[in-house]
PDB file of C-alpha atoms in Angstrom:
ATOM      1  CA  MET A   1       0.022   0.109   0.086  1.00  0.00           C
ATOM      2  CA  ASP A   2       3.031   2.732   0.589  1.00  0.00           C
ATOM      3  CA  SER A   3       2.850   2.804  -3.473  1.00  0.00           C
ATOM      4  CA  ILE A   4      -0.204   4.693  -2.991  1.00  0.00           C
ATOM      5  CA  PRO A   5       0.713   8.688  -2.604  1.00  0.00           C
ATOM      6  CA  ALA A   6      -1.385  10.401   0.119  1.00  0.00           C
ATOM      7  CA  ILE A   7      -3.281  12.899  -1.262  1.00  0.00           C
ATOM      8  CA  THR A   8      -2.686  15.263   2.395  1.00  0.00           C
ATOM      9  CA  SER A   9      -1.149  14.405   5.171  1.00  0.00           C
ATOM     10  CA  TRP A  10      -0.559  16.053   8.706  1.00  0.00           C
ATOM     11  CA  THR A  11       1.879  16.190  11.622  1.00  0.00           C
ATOM     12  CA  LEU A  12       0.014  16.385  14.968  1.00  0.00           C
ATOM     13  CA  GLN A  13       2.543  18.026  17.415  1.00  0.00           C
ATOM     14  CA  GLN A  14       0.543  17.431  21.096  1.00  0.00           C
ATOM     15  CA  GLU A  15      -2.507  17.032  22.875  1.00  0.00           C
ATOM     16  CA  ILE A  16      -4.058  20.216  23.661  1.00  0.00           C
ATOM     17  CA  PRO A  17      -8.016  21.003  24.767  1.00  0.00           C
ATOM     18  CA  VAL A  18     -10.844  21.116  22.223  1.00  0.00           C
ATOM     19  CA  PRO A  19     -10.469  24.788  20.791  1.00  0.00           C
ATOM     20  CA  ASP A  20     -14.116  26.276  21.560  1.00  0.00           C
ATOM     21  CA  ASP A  21     -14.796  26.904  17.653  1.00  0.00           C
ATOM     22  CA  VAL A  22     -14.755  23.625  17.189  1.00  0.00           C
ATOM     23  CA  THR A  23     -17.622  22.878  19.362  1.00  0.00           C
ATOM     24  CA  SER A  24     -20.206  24.814  17.366  1.00  0.00           C
ATOM     25  CA  LEU A  25     -19.408  22.309  14.698  1.00  0.00           C
ATOM     26  CA  LEU A  26     -20.568  19.520  16.085  1.00  0.00           C
ATOM     27  CA  VAL A  27     -23.630  17.882  15.375  1.00  0.00           C
ATOM     28  CA  GLN A  28     -26.766  16.459  17.527  1.00  0.00           C
ATOM     29  CA  GLY A  29     -25.144  13.112  19.976  1.00  0.00           C
ATOM     30  CA  GLU A  30     -20.977  13.933  18.452  1.00  0.00           C
ATOM     31  CA  GLN A  31     -18.478  14.760  20.815  1.00  0.00           C
ATOM     32  CA  ALA A  32     -14.887  15.573  20.633  1.00  0.00           C
ATOM     33  CA  VAL A  33     -12.981  12.488  21.568  1.00  0.00           C
ATOM     34  CA  THR A  34      -9.070  14.342  22.112  1.00  0.00           C
ATOM     35  CA  ALA A  35      -7.489  17.291  19.508  1.00  0.00           C
ATOM     36  CA  PHE A  36      -4.010  18.147  18.970  1.00  0.00           C
ATOM     37  CA  LYS A  37      -1.518  20.865  17.775  1.00  0.00           C
ATOM     38  CA  THR A  38      -0.509  21.045  14.428  1.00  0.00           C
ATOM     39  CA  PHE A  39       2.205  23.544  13.555  1.00  0.00           C
ATOM     40  CA  ARG A  40      -0.484  26.442  13.009  1.00  0.00           C
ATOM     41  CA  ASP A  41      -3.619  24.506  13.656  1.00  0.00           C
ATOM     42  CA  SER A  42      -5.037  21.764  14.936  1.00  0.00           C
ATOM     43  CA  ALA A  43      -7.219  18.405  14.499  1.00  0.00           C
ATOM     44  CA  ILE A  44      -9.855  17.227  16.530  1.00  0.00           C
ATOM     45  CA  PHE A  45     -10.942  12.924  16.703  1.00  0.00           C
ATOM     46  CA  THR A  46     -14.711  12.930  17.222  1.00  0.00           C
ATOM     47  CA  THR A  47     -16.623  10.212  17.921  1.00  0.00           C
ATOM     48  CA  LYS A  48     -18.116  11.029  13.804  1.00  0.00           C
ATOM     49  CA  ARG A  49     -15.106  12.152  12.007  1.00  0.00           C
ATOM     50  CA  LEU A  50     -11.527  14.060  12.121  1.00  0.00           C
ATOM     51  CA  ILE A  51     -11.662  17.592  11.815  1.00  0.00           C
ATOM     52  CA  VAL A  52      -8.712  19.379  10.909  1.00  0.00           C
ATOM     53  CA  ARG A  53      -8.534  23.290  11.424  1.00  0.00           C
ATOM     54  CA  ASP A  54      -6.312  24.967   8.378  1.00  0.00           C
ATOM     55  CA  ALA A  55      -5.463  28.482   9.448  1.00  0.00           C
ATOM     56  CA  GLN A  56      -4.555  30.085   6.513  1.00  0.00           C
ATOM     57  CA  GLY A  57      -2.460  33.590   5.531  1.00  0.00           C
ATOM     58  CA  VAL A  58       0.232  35.551   7.328  1.00  0.00           C
ATOM     59  CA  THR A  59      -1.965  36.385   9.888  1.00  0.00           C
ATOM     60  CA  GLY A  60      -3.872  32.965  10.446  1.00  0.00           C
ATOM     61  CA  LYS A  61      -7.414  34.658  10.448  1.00  0.00           C
ATOM     62  CA  LYS A  62      -8.408  32.910   7.595  1.00  0.00           C
ATOM     63  CA  VAL A  63      -9.615  29.063   8.434  1.00  0.00           C
ATOM     64  CA  GLU A  64     -10.463  26.287   6.423  1.00  0.00           C
ATOM     65  CA  ILE A  65     -12.055  23.241   8.096  1.00  0.00           C
ATOM     66  CA  TYR A  66     -11.481  19.750   6.246  1.00  0.00           C
ATOM     67  CA  SER A  67     -13.809  17.401   7.767  1.00  0.00           C
ATOM     68  CA  LEU A  68     -13.558  13.517   7.686  1.00  0.00           C
ATOM     69  CA  SER A  69     -15.979  11.140   8.083  1.00  0.00           C
ATOM     70  CA  TYR A  70     -15.028   8.086   9.525  1.00  0.00           C
ATOM     71  CA  SER A  71     -18.010   6.242   7.450  1.00  0.00           C
ATOM     72  CA  SER A  72     -15.702   7.143   4.206  1.00  0.00           C
ATOM     73  CA  ILE A  73     -12.889   5.347   5.707  1.00  0.00           C
ATOM     74  CA  LEU A  74     -12.238   2.129   3.806  1.00  0.00           C
ATOM     75  CA  MET A  75      -8.948   0.792   5.836  1.00  0.00           C
ATOM     76  CA  TRP A  76      -6.583   2.139   8.254  1.00  0.00           C
ATOM     77  CA  SER A  77      -3.502   1.067   9.606  1.00  0.00           C
ATOM     78  CA  SER A  78      -1.098   2.547  12.541  1.00  0.00           C
ATOM     79  CA  GLU A  79       2.250   2.620  13.297  1.00  0.00           C
ATOM     80  CA  ASN A  80       3.814   3.175  16.661  1.00  0.00           C
ATOM     81  CA  ALA A  81       6.820   4.615  17.421  1.00  0.00           C
ATOM     82  CA  GLY A  82       9.637   2.524  17.706  1.00  0.00           C
ATOM     83  CA  GLY A  83      12.129   3.808  19.525  1.00  0.00           C
ATOM     84  CA  PHE A  84      14.963   5.882  19.831  1.00  0.00           C
ATOM     85  CA  LEU A  85      15.459   7.124  16.604  1.00  0.00           C
ATOM     86  CA  ASP A  86      11.876   5.846  14.987  1.00  0.00           C
ATOM     87  CA  MET A  87      10.295   8.875  17.174  1.00  0.00           C
ATOM     88  CA  ASN A  88       6.854   9.225  15.162  1.00  0.00           C
ATOM     89  CA  SER A  89       3.757   6.868  15.684  1.00  0.00           C
ATOM     90  CA  GLU A  90       1.890   7.074  12.185  1.00  0.00           C
ATOM     91  CA  LEU A  91      -2.056   6.645  11.439  1.00  0.00           C
ATOM     92  CA  GLU A  92      -2.957   6.219   7.580  1.00  0.00           C
ATOM     93  CA  LEU A  93      -6.684   6.247   6.037  1.00  0.00           C
ATOM     94  CA  TRP A  94      -7.368   4.885   3.024  1.00  0.00           C
ATOM     95  CA  THR A  95     -11.205   6.449   2.447  1.00  0.00           C
ATOM     96  CA  LYS A  96     -13.531   6.915  -0.756  1.00  0.00           C
ATOM     97  CA  ALA A  97     -11.342  10.610  -0.984  1.00  0.00           C
ATOM     98  CA  GLY A  98      -8.087   9.144  -1.399  1.00  0.00           C
ATOM     99  CA  HIS A  99      -5.212   8.079   0.794  1.00  0.00           C
ATOM    100  CA  ILE A 100      -4.278  10.647   4.151  1.00  0.00           C
ATOM    101  CA  LYS A 101      -1.517  10.277   6.249  1.00  0.00           C
ATOM    102  CA  VAL A 102      -1.299  11.306  10.093  1.00  0.00           C
ATOM    103  CA  LEU A 103       1.751  11.511  11.591  1.00  0.00           C
ATOM    104  CA  LEU A 104       1.749  12.295  15.314  1.00  0.00           C
ATOM    105  CA  LYS A 105       4.793  13.035  17.062  1.00  0.00           C
ATOM    106  CA  LYS A 106       6.181  10.839  20.280  1.00  0.00           C
ATOM    107  CA  GLY A 107       3.731  10.407  23.275  1.00  0.00           C
ATOM    108  CA  ALA A 108       0.699  10.349  21.341  1.00  0.00           C
ATOM    109  CA  ASP A 109      -1.506   7.368  22.260  1.00  0.00           C
ATOM    110  CA  ILE A 110      -1.754   6.140  18.748  1.00  0.00           C
ATOM    111  CA  ARG A 111      -3.862   2.899  20.070  1.00  0.00           C
ATOM    112  CA  ARG A 112      -6.392   4.899  21.434  1.00  0.00           C
ATOM    113  CA  LEU A 113      -6.624   7.125  17.896  1.00  0.00           C
ATOM    114  CA  ASP A 114      -6.641   3.131  16.753  1.00  0.00           C
ATOM    115  CA  SER A 115      -9.478   2.086  19.162  1.00  0.00           C
ATOM    116  CA  LEU A 116     -11.518   5.099  18.411  1.00  0.00           C
ATOM    117  CA  ILE A 117     -11.278   4.844  14.550  1.00  0.00           C
ATOM    118  CA  ALA A 118     -12.394   0.891  14.196  1.00  0.00           C
ATOM    119  CA  TRP A 119     -15.330   1.411  17.238  1.00  0.00           C
ATOM    120  CA  ALA A 120     -16.350   4.564  14.404  1.00  0.00           C
ATOM    121  CA  VAL A 121     -16.423   3.071  11.666  1.00  0.00           C
ATOM    122  CA  LEU A 122     -16.942  -0.931  12.554  1.00  0.00           C
ATOM    123  CA  GLN A 123     -20.317   0.220  14.328  1.00  0.00           C
ATOM    124  CA  GLY A 124     -21.481   1.254  11.134  1.00  0.00           C
ATOM    125  CA  SER A 125     -20.689  -2.261   9.488  1.00  0.00           C
TER     126      SER A 125
END
């Protein structure tokens, strides 16, 4: 599967509180589970989707929101950090929209995200 280039990728730096402006995006019955800081943005894993806030421009006042419903995920893989030289965990998603790669810096609980995605995707099966 590595031969398929990712259409996009994000690197998640550290876990953060869920941003206030994301709460207004949630639908009835949807709950934010965890959020991560990226370079200037944030990624929020909810019970229904992955939301990525992409600040744009010099000031970052213009914000684009990406929303990936877990129901669009066809297959996924997770890889924990290997140790001293391999400090990133990886989550790869093959979706109806394409291939997405998420890198997580050391300390992120990749298995927690794997479990969340499994729960969200498989409950609809």
